[in-house]
XYZ file of C-alpha atoms in Angstrom:
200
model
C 0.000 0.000 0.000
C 1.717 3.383 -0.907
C 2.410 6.001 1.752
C -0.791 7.896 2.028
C -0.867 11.853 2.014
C -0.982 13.950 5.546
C -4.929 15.339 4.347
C -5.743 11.209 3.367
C -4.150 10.418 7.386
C -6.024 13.364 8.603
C -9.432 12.236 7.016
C -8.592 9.020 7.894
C -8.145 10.137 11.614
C -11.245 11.906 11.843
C -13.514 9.772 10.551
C -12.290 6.938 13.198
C -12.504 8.704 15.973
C -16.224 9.925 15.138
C -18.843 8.708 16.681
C -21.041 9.473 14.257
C -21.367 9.136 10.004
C -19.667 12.877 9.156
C -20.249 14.542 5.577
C -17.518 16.109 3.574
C -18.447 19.726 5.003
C -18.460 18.586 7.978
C -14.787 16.533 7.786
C -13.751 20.311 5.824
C -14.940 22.269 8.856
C -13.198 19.754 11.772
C -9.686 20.256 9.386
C -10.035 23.714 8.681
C -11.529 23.977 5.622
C -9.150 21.972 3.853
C -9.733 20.918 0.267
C -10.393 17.814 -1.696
C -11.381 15.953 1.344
C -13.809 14.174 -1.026
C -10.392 12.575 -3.471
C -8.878 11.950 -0.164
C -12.035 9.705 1.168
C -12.512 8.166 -2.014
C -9.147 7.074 -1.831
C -9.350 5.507 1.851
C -12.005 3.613 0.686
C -9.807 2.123 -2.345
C -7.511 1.555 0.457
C -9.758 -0.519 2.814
C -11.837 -2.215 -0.200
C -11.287 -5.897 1.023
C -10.359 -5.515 4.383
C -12.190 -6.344 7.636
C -13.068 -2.859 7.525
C -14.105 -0.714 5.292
C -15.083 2.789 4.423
C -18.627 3.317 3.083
C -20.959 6.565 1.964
C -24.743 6.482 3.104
C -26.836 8.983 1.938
C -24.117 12.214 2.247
C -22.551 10.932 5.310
C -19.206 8.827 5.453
C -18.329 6.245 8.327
C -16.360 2.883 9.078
C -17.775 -0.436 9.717
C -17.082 -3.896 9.893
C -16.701 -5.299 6.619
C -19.969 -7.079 5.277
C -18.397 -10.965 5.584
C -17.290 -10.422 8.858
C -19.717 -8.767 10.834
C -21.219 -12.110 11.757
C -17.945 -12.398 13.887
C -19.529 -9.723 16.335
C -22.915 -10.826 16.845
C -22.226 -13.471 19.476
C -22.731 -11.526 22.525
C -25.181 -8.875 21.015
C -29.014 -8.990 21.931
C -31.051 -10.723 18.804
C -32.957 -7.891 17.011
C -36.669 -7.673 18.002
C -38.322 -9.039 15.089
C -40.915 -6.777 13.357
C -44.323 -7.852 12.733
C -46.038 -8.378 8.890
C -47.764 -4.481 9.714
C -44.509 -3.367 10.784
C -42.612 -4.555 7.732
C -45.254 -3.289 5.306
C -45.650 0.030 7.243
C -41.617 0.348 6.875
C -41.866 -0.358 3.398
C -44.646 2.441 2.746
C -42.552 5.567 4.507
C -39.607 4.054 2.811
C -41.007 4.313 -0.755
C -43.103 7.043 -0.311
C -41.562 9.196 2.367
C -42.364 11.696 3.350
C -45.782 10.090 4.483
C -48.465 10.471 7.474
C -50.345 7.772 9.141
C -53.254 8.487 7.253
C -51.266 7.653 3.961
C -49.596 4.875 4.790
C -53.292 3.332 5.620
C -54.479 4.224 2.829
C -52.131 2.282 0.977
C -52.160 -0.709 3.352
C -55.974 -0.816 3.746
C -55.966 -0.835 6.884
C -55.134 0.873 10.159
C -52.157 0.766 12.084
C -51.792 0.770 15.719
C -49.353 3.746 17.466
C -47.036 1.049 18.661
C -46.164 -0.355 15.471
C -44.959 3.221 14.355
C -43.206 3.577 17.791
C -41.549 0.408 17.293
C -39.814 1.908 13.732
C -38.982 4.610 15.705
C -36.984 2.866 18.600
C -35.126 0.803 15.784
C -34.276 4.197 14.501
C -35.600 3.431 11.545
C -38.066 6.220 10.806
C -38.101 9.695 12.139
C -40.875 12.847 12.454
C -40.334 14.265 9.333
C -42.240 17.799 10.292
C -46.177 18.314 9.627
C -47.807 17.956 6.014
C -49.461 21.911 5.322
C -53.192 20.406 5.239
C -56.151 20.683 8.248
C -54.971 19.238 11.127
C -51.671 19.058 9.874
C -50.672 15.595 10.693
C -47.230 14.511 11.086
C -44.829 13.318 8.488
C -42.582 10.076 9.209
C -39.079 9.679 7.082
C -36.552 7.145 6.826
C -33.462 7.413 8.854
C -29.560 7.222 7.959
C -29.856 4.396 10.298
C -32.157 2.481 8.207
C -29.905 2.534 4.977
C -26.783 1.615 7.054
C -29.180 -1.409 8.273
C -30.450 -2.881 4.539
C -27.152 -2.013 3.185
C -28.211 0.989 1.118
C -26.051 4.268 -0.181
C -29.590 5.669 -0.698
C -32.936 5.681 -1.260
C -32.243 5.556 -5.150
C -31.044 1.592 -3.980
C -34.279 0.426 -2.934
C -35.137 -2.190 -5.218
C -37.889 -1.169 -8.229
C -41.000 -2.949 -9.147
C -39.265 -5.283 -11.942
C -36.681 -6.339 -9.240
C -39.383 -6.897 -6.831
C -41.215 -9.056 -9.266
C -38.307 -10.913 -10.286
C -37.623 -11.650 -6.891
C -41.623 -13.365 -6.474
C -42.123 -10.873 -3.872
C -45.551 -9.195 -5.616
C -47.057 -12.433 -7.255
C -50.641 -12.101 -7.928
C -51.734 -14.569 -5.529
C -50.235 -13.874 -2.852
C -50.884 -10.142 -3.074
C -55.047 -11.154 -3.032
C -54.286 -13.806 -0.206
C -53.044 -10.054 1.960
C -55.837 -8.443 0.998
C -58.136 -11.683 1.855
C -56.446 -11.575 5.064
C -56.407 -7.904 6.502
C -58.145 -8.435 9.349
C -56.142 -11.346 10.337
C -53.139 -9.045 10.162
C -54.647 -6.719 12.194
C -54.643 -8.753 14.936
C -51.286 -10.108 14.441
C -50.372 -6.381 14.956
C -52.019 -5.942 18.230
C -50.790 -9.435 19.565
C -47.134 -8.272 18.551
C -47.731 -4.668 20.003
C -49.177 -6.191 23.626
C -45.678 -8.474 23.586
C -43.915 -5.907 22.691
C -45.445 -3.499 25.996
């Protein structure tokens, strides 16, 4: 590996010691306004491509993390992740697509209602955030994806998310099974609550 450049180090430095994802202005700001800290990041992560760790971009925000292959190495002593119900999922889905969205939207497009916890549940994942109020009578609030939830699936962006052929191709929106969900709404209803009471 050749000798890297004091601004690359510097970069480097910064971003490891963060405890946080940073963006480029702010990795500018903390080395006083220096320049082409973009070249220099783009080059640490040529530099760590393959290693246990890497450097990776999501959204506008740079960080480190374990490399993808290994981080099954570190999961031995951590708490298993709550798993999310089918209304969770789906709700999660809905912002994710169509964020910004309120709770009457994302019924709308489910077809049914959604309990509070199953939003509160996305929210303690960090998953989704308040997203401000949408400008209409009783201006009801607006719920948004998180960094956190692109860092989770893996994504750069919300431009990743897979598309409707890639969805199809995948079996995930055949025709039957899409009329067996909306056969069995009410059923998932209560799955909802059930996971909600567990959940409290």
């Amino acid at each position: 590996m050749k000798q890297a450049d004091d601004l690359t180090r510097a970069v480097e430095a910064v971003l490891f010691a963060a405890t946080e994802p940073m963006t480029v202005e702010a990795i500018r700001v903390q080395l006083g306004n220096a320049d082409n800290v973009r070249a220099a990041l783009e080059e640490i992560q040529a530099d760590f491509a393959g290693r246990g760790i890497e450097l990776v971009r999501r959204g506008d925000r740079w960080h480190f993390q374990t490399a993808g292959d290994m981080a099954h190495l570190l999961r031995r002593d951590r708490e298993e992740p709550r798993k999310l119900s089918r209304a969770g999922i789906e709700t999660l889905a809905i912002i994710a697509y169509h964020e910004p969205a309120t709770r009457a939207e994302i019924e709308a497009i489910r077809g049914v209602q959604i309990s509070k916890g199953t939003l509160d549940v996305l929210m303690e994942a960090g998953w989704i955030r308040p997203a401000g109020r949408r400008e209409v009578p009783g201006r009801p609030l607006l719920y948004a994806t998180t960094p956190e939830f692109l860092a989770h699936f893996g994504l750069a962006s919300r431009r990743d998310l897979p598309g409707m052929e890639d969805l199809k191709a995948a079996g995930l929106l055949d025709p039957i099974d899409l009329a067996l969900d909306h056969a069995g709404e009410h059923d998932d209803e209560n799955v909802e609550v059930e996971n909600t009471d567990e959940q409290a």
